[in-house]
Coordinates of C-alpha atoms in Angstrom, one line a residue:
M191 CA 0.0 0.0 -0.1
G192 CA 2.8 2.4 1.0
N193 CA 4.8 1.5 -2.1
K194 CA 1.9 2.0 -4.3
L195 CA 1.2 5.3 -2.9
T196 CA 4.8 6.4 -3.0
W197 CA 4.8 5.2 -6.8
T198 CA 1.8 7.3 -7.4
N199 CA 3.1 10.6 -5.8
N200 CA 6.4 10.0 -7.8
E201 CA 4.3 9.8 -10.9
L202 CA 2.4 12.8 -10.0
E203 CA 5.5 14.8 -9.3
D204 CA 6.9 13.7 -12.7
L205 CA 3.6 14.6 -14.4
V206 CA 3.5 18.0 -12.8
R207 CA 7.1 18.7 -13.7
Q208 CA 6.6 17.5 -17.4
L209 CA 3.5 19.8 -17.6
G210 CA 5.5 22.9 -16.4
I211 CA 8.2 22.1 -19.0
A212 CA 5.5 21.9 -21.5
L213 CA 3.8 25.0 -20.5
E214 CA 7.1 26.9 -20.4
A215 CA 8.0 25.6 -23.9
S216 CA 4.8 26.5 -25.2
G217 CA 4.9 30.0 -23.8
I218 CA 1.4 29.6 -22.2
G219 CA 0.8 31.3 -18.7
I220 CA -1.9 30.0 -16.2
W221 CA -4.2 32.1 -14.2
Q222 CA -6.8 31.5 -11.7
H223 CA -9.5 34.0 -10.6
N224 CA -11.6 33.7 -7.3
I225 CA -14.6 35.6 -8.1
A226 CA -15.9 35.9 -4.7
K227 CA -12.6 37.4 -3.4
N228 CA -11.8 39.2 -6.6
Q229 CA -8.2 37.8 -6.4
T230 CA -6.3 36.6 -9.2
R231 CA -3.1 34.4 -9.2
W232 CA -0.5 34.2 -12.1
D233 CA 2.1 31.7 -12.6
D234 CA 5.6 32.9 -13.7
Q235 CA 5.2 32.4 -17.3
L236 CA 2.2 34.7 -17.4
Q237 CA 4.1 37.3 -15.3
R238 CA 6.8 37.1 -18.0
I239 CA 4.3 37.7 -20.8
Y240 CA 3.0 40.8 -19.1
G241 CA 6.5 41.9 -18.1
V242 CA 5.5 42.4 -14.5
A243 CA 6.5 40.9 -11.0
K244 CA 3.5 41.2 -9.1
G245 CA 2.3 39.5 -5.8
E246 CA 0.4 36.4 -5.7
H247 CA -3.2 37.9 -5.2
D248 CA -2.5 41.3 -7.0
V249 CA -5.4 42.2 -9.4
I250 CA -3.3 43.7 -12.2
W251 CA -5.0 42.6 -15.4
L252 CA -7.2 45.5 -16.6
E253 CA -4.2 47.9 -15.6
S254 CA -2.1 46.3 -18.4
V255 CA -4.9 46.0 -21.1
H256 CA -4.7 48.6 -23.8
P257 CA -7.1 51.5 -23.1
D258 CA -8.8 50.9 -26.5
D259 CA -9.3 47.2 -25.7
C260 CA -10.0 47.5 -22.1
P261 CA -14.0 48.1 -22.3
G262 CA -14.4 45.2 -24.7
A263 CA -12.3 42.7 -22.8
S264 CA -13.9 43.7 -19.4
T265 CA -17.4 43.3 -20.9
I266 CA -16.6 39.8 -22.2
F267 CA -15.1 38.8 -18.7
K268 CA -18.2 40.2 -16.8
A269 CA -20.5 38.3 -19.1
A270 CA -18.7 35.1 -18.4
I271 CA -19.0 35.7 -14.9
A272 CA -22.6 36.4 -15.0
N273 CA -23.5 33.4 -17.1
K274 CA -20.9 31.1 -15.2
S275 CA -19.7 30.2 -18.8
D276 CA -16.6 29.8 -20.5
Y277 CA -14.5 32.7 -21.2
A278 CA -12.6 33.5 -24.5
S279 CA -11.1 36.9 -25.4
E280 CA -8.2 38.6 -27.3
F281 CA -7.0 41.9 -26.5
R282 CA -3.8 44.0 -26.5
I283 CA -1.5 44.7 -23.5
I284 CA 0.9 47.5 -22.9
R285 CA 4.1 46.2 -21.1
P286 CA 5.9 48.4 -18.7
D287 CA 8.6 49.2 -21.3
G288 CA 5.9 50.4 -23.5
E289 CA 5.9 47.3 -25.8
I290 CA 2.3 46.3 -27.2
R291 CA 1.6 42.6 -27.2
H292 CA -1.4 40.7 -28.5
I293 CA -2.8 38.2 -26.0
R294 CA -5.4 35.4 -26.4
S295 CA -7.0 34.3 -23.3
R296 CA -9.2 31.2 -22.6
A297 CA -10.9 29.9 -19.2
Q298 CA -13.5 27.8 -17.8
Y299 CA -15.8 28.5 -14.7
F300 CA -15.6 26.1 -11.9
V301 CA -16.2 25.8 -8.0
D302 CA -13.2 25.1 -5.8
G303 CA -12.9 22.8 -2.8
Q304 CA -14.1 25.7 -0.6
G305 CA -17.4 26.0 -2.6
E306 CA -16.1 29.3 -4.1
P307 CA -16.7 30.3 -7.8
C308 CA -13.6 30.6 -9.9
F309 CA -12.1 30.8 -13.4
I310 CA -9.0 28.9 -14.3
G311 CA -7.5 30.0 -17.8
A312 CA -4.6 30.3 -20.0
E313 CA -3.0 33.1 -22.0
W314 CA -0.5 33.2 -24.5
D315 CA 1.2 35.8 -26.9
V316 CA -0.2 35.7 -30.4
T317 CA 1.5 39.0 -31.4
E318 CA 3.2 37.5 -34.5
D319 CA 0.0 35.9 -35.6
A320 CA -2.0 39.1 -35.2
L321 CA 0.5 41.4 -36.9
R322 CA 0.5 38.8 -39.7
N323 CA -3.2 38.8 -40.0
Q324 CA -3.3 42.7 -39.9
Q325 CA -0.8 42.6 -42.6
L326 CA -2.9 40.2 -44.7
A327 CA -6.0 42.2 -44.0
K328 CA -4.2 45.3 -45.2
Q329 CA -3.0 43.5 -48.4
R330 CA -6.5 42.1 -49.1
E331 CA -7.9 45.7 -48.4
A332 CA -5.2 47.2 -50.9
A333 CA -6.0 44.4 -53.4
E334 CA -9.8 45.1 -53.1
Q335 CA -9.1 48.8 -53.5
S336 CA -6.9 48.2 -56.6
R337 CA -9.6 46.1 -58.0
A338 CA -12.1 48.6 -57.1
E339 CA -10.0 51.3 -58.8
A340 CA -9.5 49.1 -61.9
R341 CA -13.2 48.7 -62.1
Y342 CA -13.7 52.4 -61.9
A343 CA -11.1 53.1 -64.6
A344 CA -12.5 50.5 -66.9
D345 CA -16.1 52.3 -66.5
H346 CA -15.2 56.0 -66.4
D347 CA -13.5 58.5 -68.6
S348 CA -10.3 59.4 -67.0
L349 CA -10.5 63.2 -67.9
T350 CA -14.1 64.1 -66.9
S351 CA -14.7 61.1 -64.6
L352 CA -18.2 60.6 -66.4
L353 CA -19.0 57.0 -67.6
N354 CA -17.2 56.0 -70.7
R355 CA -18.7 54.6 -73.8
R356 CA -18.5 51.0 -72.8
A357 CA -20.3 51.3 -69.4
F358 CA -22.8 53.7 -71.2
D359 CA -23.6 51.0 -73.7
D360 CA -23.9 48.4 -71.0
A361 CA -26.4 50.6 -69.1
F362 CA -28.4 51.0 -72.2
A363 CA -28.4 47.4 -72.7
R364 CA -29.6 46.7 -69.4
L365 CA -32.3 49.2 -70.0
L366 CA -33.3 47.1 -73.1
Q367 CA -33.5 44.1 -70.8
A368 CA -36.3 45.6 -68.9
S369 CA -40.0 44.3 -69.2
E370 CA -41.5 47.7 -69.7
P371 CA -38.6 50.2 -70.4
V372 CA -39.1 53.8 -70.7
A373 CA -36.3 56.4 -71.0
S374 CA -35.1 59.7 -72.2
L375 CA -31.7 60.3 -73.9
C376 CA -29.8 63.5 -75.0
H377 CA -26.8 63.6 -77.1
I378 CA -24.5 66.5 -76.6
D379 CA -21.7 67.9 -79.0
I380 CA -19.4 70.8 -78.2
D381 CA -19.8 73.3 -80.9
R382 CA -16.5 74.2 -83.1
F383 CA -14.3 72.1 -80.7
K384 CA -11.6 71.7 -83.3
E385 CA -11.5 75.6 -83.3
I386 CA -11.1 75.6 -79.4
N387 CA -8.2 73.2 -79.6
D388 CA -6.6 75.5 -82.2
R389 CA -7.0 78.4 -80.3
F390 CA -6.2 77.4 -76.8
G391 CA -4.2 74.2 -77.3
H392 CA -5.2 70.6 -76.2
G393 CA -4.8 71.7 -72.6
G394 CA -7.5 74.4 -73.3
G395 CA -9.6 71.8 -74.9
D396 CA -9.3 69.4 -72.0
T397 CA -10.5 72.3 -69.6
V398 CA -13.5 72.5 -71.8
L399 CA -14.2 68.9 -71.7
R400 CA -13.8 68.8 -67.9
H401 CA -16.1 71.7 -67.7
V402 CA -19.0 70.3 -69.6
G403 CA -18.4 66.8 -67.6
S404 CA -18.9 68.9 -64.4
V405 CA -22.0 70.5 -65.8
L406 CA -23.6 67.1 -66.6
A407 CA -22.7 65.4 -63.5
S408 CA -24.2 68.4 -61.6
G409 CA -27.3 68.4 -63.6
I410 CA -28.5 64.7 -63.2
A411 CA -30.2 63.0 -60.1
G412 CA -30.1 59.6 -58.9
G413 CA -30.7 56.8 -61.3
E414 CA -29.7 59.1 -64.3
I415 CA -26.2 58.7 -65.8
A416 CA -23.9 61.1 -67.9
A417 CA -21.2 59.7 -70.1
R418 CA -18.6 60.9 -72.4
L419 CA -19.1 58.7 -75.5
G420 CA -15.7 60.0 -76.9
G421 CA -14.1 63.3 -78.4
D422 CA -16.4 66.1 -77.7
E423 CA -19.6 63.8 -77.7
F424 CA -21.5 63.4 -74.6
A425 CA -24.8 61.8 -73.5
V426 CA -27.4 61.8 -70.7
L427 CA -29.7 58.9 -70.0
S428 CA -32.6 59.3 -67.6
L429 CA -35.1 56.5 -66.8
S430 CA -37.8 58.7 -65.5
P431 CA -41.3 58.0 -67.1
E432 CA -41.8 61.9 -67.4
P433 CA -40.9 63.2 -70.8
D434 CA -40.4 66.6 -69.3
R435 CA -37.7 65.3 -67.2
M436 CA -35.2 65.4 -70.1
R437 CA -36.3 69.0 -70.8
E438 CA -35.5 69.9 -67.2
I439 CA -32.0 68.3 -67.7
V440 CA -31.3 70.2 -71.0
A441 CA -32.4 73.4 -69.4
R442 CA -30.2 72.9 -66.5
I443 CA -27.3 72.2 -68.8
R444 CA -28.1 75.4 -70.8
Q445 CA -28.1 77.4 -67.7
D446 CA -24.9 76.2 -66.3
L447 CA -23.0 76.4 -69.7
H448 CA -24.0 80.1 -69.8
K449 CA -21.5 80.4 -66.9
P450 CA -18.1 80.9 -68.5
V451 CA -15.1 78.7 -67.9
F452 CA -11.5 80.4 -67.4
I453 CA -8.8 79.1 -69.9
D454 CA -5.3 80.5 -69.1
G455 CA -7.2 83.3 -67.2
E456 CA -9.4 84.2 -70.1
P457 CA -13.2 83.6 -69.7
F458 CA -14.7 81.4 -72.4
T459 CA -18.4 80.4 -72.8
V460 CA -19.0 76.9 -74.1
E461 CA -21.6 76.3 -76.8
C462 CA -23.1 73.0 -77.4
S463 CA -25.7 71.3 -79.6
I464 CA -28.1 69.1 -77.9
G465 CA -30.5 66.6 -79.4
Y466 CA -33.0 64.7 -77.2
A467 CA -35.7 61.9 -77.2
H468 CA -38.2 60.2 -75.1
A469 CA -39.4 56.7 -75.7
S470 CA -41.1 53.8 -74.0
G471 CA -41.6 50.0 -74.8
A472 CA -40.0 48.7 -78.0
D473 CA -39.3 52.2 -79.1
V474 CA -36.5 52.6 -76.7
A475 CA -34.3 50.6 -78.7
A476 CA -34.3 53.5 -81.3
L477 CA -33.3 56.2 -78.6
L478 CA -29.6 56.4 -79.7
T479 CA -30.8 57.0 -83.4
S480 CA -33.5 59.3 -82.4
S481 CA -31.5 61.7 -80.2
D482 CA -28.7 61.5 -82.8
I483 CA -31.2 62.6 -85.5
A484 CA -32.2 65.4 -83.3
L485 CA -28.6 66.5 -82.6
Y486 CA -28.0 66.5 -86.4
E487 CA -30.8 68.9 -86.9
A488 CA -29.7 71.1 -84.0
K489 CA -26.4 71.3 -85.6
K490 CA -27.8 72.0 -89.2
N491 CA -30.0 74.7 -87.8
G492 CA -27.1 76.9 -86.5
R493 CA -25.6 74.9 -83.5
N494 CA -25.9 76.1 -79.8
R495 CA -29.5 75.0 -79.7
D496 CA -31.5 72.1 -78.5
Q497 CA -33.8 69.9 -80.7
L498 CA -36.5 67.4 -79.7
F499 CA -36.8 64.4 -81.8
T500 CA -40.1 64.0 -83.8
P501 CA -41.0 61.5 -86.4
A502 CA -41.0 64.0 -89.0
L503 CA -37.1 64.7 -88.3
A504 CA -36.6 60.9 -88.8
E505 CA -38.3 61.2 -92.3
K506 CA -36.2 64.1 -93.2
R507 CA -33.3 62.5 -92.1
N508 CA -34.0 59.4 -94.2
A509 CA -34.3 61.5 -97.2
E510 CA -31.1 63.2 -96.5
K511 CA -29.5 59.9 -96.2
Q512 CA -30.8 59.0 -99.5
M513 CA -29.7 62.1 -101.1
L514 CA -26.2 61.9 -99.6
Q515 CA -26.0 58.4 -101.1
E516 CA -27.0 59.7 -104.5
L517 CA -24.6 62.6 -104.1
R518 CA -21.7 60.3 -103.5
S519 CA -22.7 58.4 -106.4
G520 CA -23.0 61.5 -108.4
L521 CA -19.6 62.8 -107.6
H522 CA -18.2 59.2 -108.7
I523 CA -19.8 59.3 -112.1
G524 CA -19.5 63.1 -112.9
E525 CA -22.9 64.5 -112.3
I526 CA -21.5 67.5 -110.5
V527 CA -20.7 70.0 -113.1
P528 CA -20.2 73.9 -113.4
F529 CA -22.6 76.4 -114.7
Y530 CA -21.0 79.7 -115.8
Q531 CA -22.3 83.2 -114.9
V532 CA -20.6 86.1 -116.9
K533 CA -18.8 89.0 -115.3
V534 CA -18.9 92.2 -117.2
R535 CA -17.0 95.5 -117.0
A536 CA -18.7 98.1 -115.2
S537 CA -17.5 100.7 -117.8
D538 CA -18.9 99.0 -121.1
Y539 CA -20.5 95.6 -119.9
A540 CA -18.1 93.7 -122.1
I541 CA -17.6 90.2 -120.7
C542 CA -14.3 90.2 -118.7
G543 CA -14.7 86.9 -116.7
L544 CA -16.8 84.0 -115.5
E545 CA -17.8 82.4 -112.3
A546 CA -18.1 78.6 -112.1
L547 CA -21.0 77.7 -109.9
A548 CA -21.7 74.0 -108.7
R549 CA -24.7 72.3 -110.2
W550 CA -26.0 68.6 -109.8
E551 CA -27.4 66.9 -112.9
S552 CA -29.0 64.2 -111.1
P553 CA -31.4 61.6 -112.8
K554 CA -34.1 63.3 -110.9
G555 CA -33.4 66.7 -112.4
L556 CA -31.1 69.7 -112.1
R557 CA -30.4 70.4 -108.4
M558 CA -29.2 73.8 -107.3
P559 CA -26.4 74.5 -104.6
G560 CA -29.0 75.1 -102.1
D561 CA -30.2 71.6 -102.4
F562 CA -26.9 69.7 -101.8
L563 CA -24.0 72.0 -100.8
E564 CA -25.0 72.1 -96.9
L565 CA -25.4 68.4 -97.1
A566 CA -22.0 68.0 -98.8
A567 CA -20.3 70.2 -96.2
A568 CA -21.8 68.5 -93.2
N569 CA -20.5 65.0 -94.5
G570 CA -17.1 66.1 -95.5
L571 CA -17.7 66.1 -99.3
M572 CA -17.1 69.8 -99.9
D573 CA -13.4 69.0 -101.1
A574 CA -14.9 66.5 -103.4
V575 CA -17.3 69.0 -104.9
D576 CA -14.9 71.7 -105.4
D577 CA -12.4 69.3 -107.1
A578 CA -15.3 67.9 -109.3
V579 CA -16.1 71.4 -110.4
F580 CA -12.5 72.5 -110.8
R581 CA -11.6 69.4 -113.0
R582 CA -14.6 70.1 -115.4
V583 CA -13.7 73.8 -115.5
L584 CA -10.2 73.0 -116.6
F585 CA -11.7 70.5 -119.3
D586 CA -14.2 73.3 -120.4
I587 CA -11.3 76.0 -120.9
N588 CA -9.2 73.6 -122.9
R589 CA -12.1 72.6 -125.2
W590 CA -13.1 76.1 -125.6
S591 CA -9.4 77.2 -126.3
M592 CA -9.1 74.5 -129.0
A593 CA -12.4 75.8 -130.6
G594 CA -10.5 79.2 -130.9
I595 CA -12.4 81.0 -128.2
K596 CA -10.6 83.6 -126.0
V597 CA -11.7 82.3 -122.6
P598 CA -11.7 85.0 -120.0
T599 CA -10.5 84.4 -116.3
V600 CA -12.8 81.8 -114.5
S601 CA -13.3 82.2 -111.0
V602 CA -13.6 78.9 -109.0
N603 CA -15.0 78.6 -105.6
L604 CA -12.5 76.8 -103.1
S605 CA -13.1 76.0 -99.3
A606 CA -10.9 78.6 -97.5
A607 CA -9.7 75.7 -95.1
R608 CA -7.9 74.0 -97.9
L609 CA -5.5 77.1 -98.2
G610 CA -3.8 75.5 -95.1
D611 CA -3.0 72.2 -97.0
P612 CA 0.8 72.2 -97.8
L613 CA 0.1 69.9 -100.6
L614 CA -2.2 72.4 -102.4
P615 CA 0.3 74.4 -104.5
G616 CA 2.1 71.2 -105.7
K617 CA -1.5 69.7 -106.8
V618 CA -2.4 73.0 -108.5
S619 CA 1.1 73.2 -110.3
A620 CA 0.7 69.6 -111.6
L621 CA -2.4 70.7 -113.4
G622 CA -0.4 73.0 -115.9
I623 CA -2.8 75.9 -115.6
A624 CA -1.9 78.8 -117.8
P625 CA -1.4 82.3 -116.1
G626 CA -4.6 84.2 -116.0
Q627 CA -7.0 81.4 -116.7
I628 CA -8.1 80.6 -113.1
S629 CA -9.0 82.7 -110.1
F630 CA -9.7 81.0 -106.7
E631 CA -12.6 82.4 -104.9
F632 CA -12.7 82.1 -101.1
I633 CA -15.4 83.1 -98.5
E634 CA -14.1 85.8 -96.2
T635 CA -14.2 83.8 -93.0
I636 CA -10.5 83.0 -93.5
F637 CA -9.9 86.2 -91.8
L638 CA -11.5 84.9 -88.5
D639 CA -7.9 84.3 -87.2
T640 CA -4.5 85.6 -88.3
L641 CA -3.4 83.7 -91.2
S642 CA -0.9 80.9 -90.6
E643 CA 2.6 80.9 -91.9
Q644 CA 1.4 78.0 -94.1
V645 CA -1.5 79.7 -95.4
K646 CA 0.8 82.7 -96.4
R647 CA 3.3 80.5 -98.3
N648 CA 0.5 78.7 -100.0
I649 CA -1.1 82.0 -101.3
E650 CA 2.4 83.2 -102.6
R651 CA 2.9 80.1 -104.4
I652 CA -0.4 80.0 -106.0
R653 CA 0.0 83.7 -107.1
Q654 CA 3.3 82.7 -108.6
L655 CA 1.5 80.1 -110.7
G656 CA -0.5 83.0 -112.3
I657 CA -3.6 82.3 -110.3
D658 CA -5.6 85.3 -108.8
I659 CA -7.0 85.3 -105.2
E660 CA -10.6 86.7 -104.7
I661 CA -12.7 87.2 -101.6
D662 CA -16.4 86.5 -101.7
D663 CA -19.3 88.3 -99.8
L664 CA -17.4 91.4 -98.5
G665 CA -19.6 93.1 -96.0
S666 CA -21.7 90.2 -95.0
G667 CA -19.4 88.4 -92.5
H668 CA -16.2 88.6 -90.7
A669 CA -13.6 90.4 -93.1
S670 CA -11.4 92.7 -91.3
L671 CA -9.3 95.5 -92.7
L672 CA -6.3 94.0 -91.1
G673 CA -7.1 90.6 -92.9
L674 CA -7.5 92.5 -96.3
L675 CA -4.2 94.1 -95.7
E676 CA -2.5 90.8 -95.0
L677 CA -3.8 88.8 -97.6
R678 CA -4.1 91.6 -100.5
P679 CA -6.6 89.8 -102.7
N680 CA -6.6 90.8 -106.2
R681 CA -10.5 91.1 -106.1
V682 CA -13.2 91.4 -103.6
K683 CA -16.9 90.8 -104.2
I684 CA -19.6 93.0 -102.4
D685 CA -22.3 90.6 -101.2
R686 CA -25.7 90.6 -103.2
H687 CA -27.7 91.2 -100.2
L688 CA -26.0 94.7 -99.9
V689 CA -26.4 95.5 -103.6
L690 CA -30.1 94.6 -104.0
P691 CA -31.5 97.6 -101.8
I692 CA -29.3 100.5 -103.2
L693 CA -31.9 101.7 -105.7
K694 CA -34.0 102.7 -102.7
S695 CA -31.7 103.1 -99.7
E696 CA -29.3 106.0 -99.5
T697 CA -27.7 104.2 -96.6
Q698 CA -27.0 101.2 -98.6
R699 CA -25.4 103.3 -101.3
R700 CA -23.0 105.0 -98.7
L701 CA -22.1 101.7 -97.4
I702 CA -21.2 100.2 -100.6
G703 CA -19.5 103.5 -101.7
S704 CA -17.4 103.2 -98.6
L705 CA -16.5 99.6 -99.3
I706 CA -15.4 100.5 -102.8
D707 CA -13.3 103.5 -101.5
I708 CA -11.5 101.0 -99.0
A709 CA -10.8 98.5 -101.7
R710 CA -9.4 101.1 -104.0
T711 CA -7.2 102.6 -101.3
L712 CA -5.8 99.0 -100.8
E713 CA -5.5 98.8 -104.7
I714 CA -8.1 95.8 -104.8
E715 CA -10.5 95.3 -107.7
V716 CA -14.3 95.3 -106.8
V717 CA -16.8 92.9 -108.0
A718 CA -20.5 93.7 -107.3
E719 CA -22.7 90.7 -107.5
G720 CA -26.6 90.6 -107.4
V721 CA -27.1 93.2 -110.2
E722 CA -30.6 92.5 -111.4
T723 CA -31.3 95.5 -113.5
L724 CA -29.3 98.0 -115.7
D725 CA -30.3 100.8 -113.0
H726 CA -28.4 98.6 -110.6
A727 CA -25.5 98.6 -113.1
R728 CA -25.4 102.2 -113.7
L729 CA -25.3 103.2 -110.0
L730 CA -22.7 100.6 -109.1
A731 CA -20.5 101.8 -111.9
G732 CA -21.0 105.4 -110.7
L733 CA -19.9 104.3 -107.2
G734 CA -16.6 103.0 -108.7
A735 CA -17.3 99.2 -109.0
D736 CA -14.9 97.5 -111.5
T737 CA -16.9 94.6 -112.3
L738 CA -20.6 93.5 -112.4
Q739 CA -22.3 90.2 -112.0
G740 CA -26.0 89.3 -111.9
Y741 CA -29.1 88.5 -113.6
A742 CA -29.0 91.8 -115.5
F743 CA -26.3 90.3 -117.8
G744 CA -27.0 86.6 -117.5
R745 CA -28.0 83.8 -115.3
P746 CA -25.5 80.7 -114.7
Q747 CA -25.6 78.6 -117.7
P748 CA -24.1 75.1 -118.7
A749 CA -20.9 74.9 -120.5
Q750 CA -22.5 74.5 -124.0
V751 CA -24.6 77.7 -123.6
T752 CA -21.7 79.4 -122.2
Q753 CA -19.7 78.6 -125.2
A754 CA -22.2 80.2 -127.5
I755 CA -22.3 83.2 -125.3
L756 CA -18.5 83.6 -125.5
E757 CA -18.7 83.0 -129.4
T758 CA -21.3 85.8 -129.9
A759 CA -19.4 88.0 -127.6
A760 CA -16.3 87.5 -129.7
A761 CA -18.2 88.0 -133.0
R762 CA -19.6 91.3 -131.8
R763 CA -16.0 92.5 -130.7
M764 CA -15.0 91.7 -134.4
E765 CA -17.9 93.6 -135.8
I766 CA -17.0 96.7 -133.6
A767 CA -13.4 96.4 -134.5
G768 CA -14.2 96.0 -138.3

C-alpha cells in the first residue's frame, strides 16, 4: 500500500514537472481568478508575458490591457462571470517598457474545494499571428481597393470622371432588357471643338471637356447617368417616365453652360448642340438613333441649340441619307458640273470673266447648290465637290480654247480651309494651268484668325502660278481691314444682299461706296454681284465698281450655252473692230 502510494506521488510529481516544462516551452501562462474574493493568481510564465512581477494575489490585469481594448475585454469577462460560462477573449496589453503585445485568453468556470466560484484559464502571446493577420488584411484591402480602382477606370472616362462609352452601352443594354422600359436620352456635342483646340491648345480643350463633364454631372439626379462617349460627344440617360424630365435636364445644362470657364485666365463660354428624345416600350431601342437625328438637326440649324426628336425629323433625315448616297454616286460618275455666270466690265458691259457655280445634274433633275452643298459640307464632301467642279472647268477651258475661243478668267470657288493644305500648291502646279486662266474665290471667314505661315506660303506660291485670289461676300461676314491688308487679294466681291436695296436706300449706297473706297485704297478690284437691273449697273458703276455680275447680264448657264455666249461676244467685238 505504501509502495503504491509512493509510486503514485512520484508519478504525479513527474507529471507536474512535465506539465510545467510543456507550458514553459509553449509560452502559455496560467491564471486563476476567485470571483468571490476578486483575487487573481498568475504563474511565472504569465508574469513574464505581461512583463511584471506582482504579488500572488494582485489584481493587475485591466491595468495592463490597452485602453482601446479594455472596455471590450472587461465586458466579455463580466458576461462570463454572470453566465458562469466559458470565457474567450483577445486583446492587447501594454508592457511596462511600452511594448504592445497581442494576447489570447481562454478560461473555464468552476467551483473550488471551498465552494467558491472561480475561473481557471490560460493566456499566450499571439502578437506575431495578429500582426501577420493585420498585414494580410491590409493586403486584402489594398487588393480590393486596386480592383475597385481598376473597375472604376474601366467604367469611367479619365478626363471627366463620367461613365465611358463601354459603361454607357452596358447601361443602355440593361435598359433594353427591362420588361417595360421607358427612358429619355440626349446627345451633346461641343460646337466648333476643333477651333477651341486650335485656339487654346489641347490643354484648353481638356479644360472645356472637364467643364462640360462637371456641368452634366451636376445636372442629373439619382438613377440618371452622364457619359462621355468619345471626343467632344456626351450623353445623358434618364429612366424617368416623365418626358419633361429631359427638358429640365437640358435647361439646367444650358443654364450652367452659360457661366464661362476660364482658360489661361481668359473667360470662355462653351456652346453645345443638344438633341434629345423620349421613348417607351419597343421604341426605346431606337433612342440612340432618335437623339442622334435630333442632334444633327440642331447642328444643321445653326448650332448652340436644342432639338427634340419627332417622327418628321426621322423622315427628313432618311431623305437626306438617300440624297447623300445619291450625291456620293453623283460625284463618282461626274454628275457635279459647273454652270457659268458672266462677269462684265462696269464701264462698257463687256464680258471680262466667268464664275463657275456648282450644279448637280441628277437623274431626278437639275439640283441647285442650296439642295446639296450644305449636305456635302456636313458630311465632309466639299473638297470632292470643289475638285469635281475644278476638273470640269479645266476641261471646258481647254475645249473652248481648242475651238478658238478666247476664254476670260474663270473664278472657281474653293473652301478656305484648303489654303492650309501644304500639298495644295503642288497639286495645282501639276495641272499646268496657264497664267490668267483661273482665279480662286474664297469666302471671307478665312480672316477669323490671323493667317498662318503655311497659308501665307500657299497663297504666295499660288500667285506665282499666275492664279488670282478673290474674296467673296465682302461686307456680310467677318472680313477685317487687317485681314485684307495681310492677304491683299486681287479682287473682292460685294455681297448681293448689300447690292439689291441700293436703288431705294441711300444708306446702302453710302455703305457700298465706302467699301469700294476702302478696296481702291488697298488697290483691290471690286466685283458687285446681285446686279439685277441696268439701273443697278449704272449706279454701281458710278460708285466705282470695276466688275458687275448678276441676272441683268445673264444667269448661270451650262458649258454648252456659255460657249455660245462667248462666241457671240467674240463676234460682236470683231464687228466693232471692223
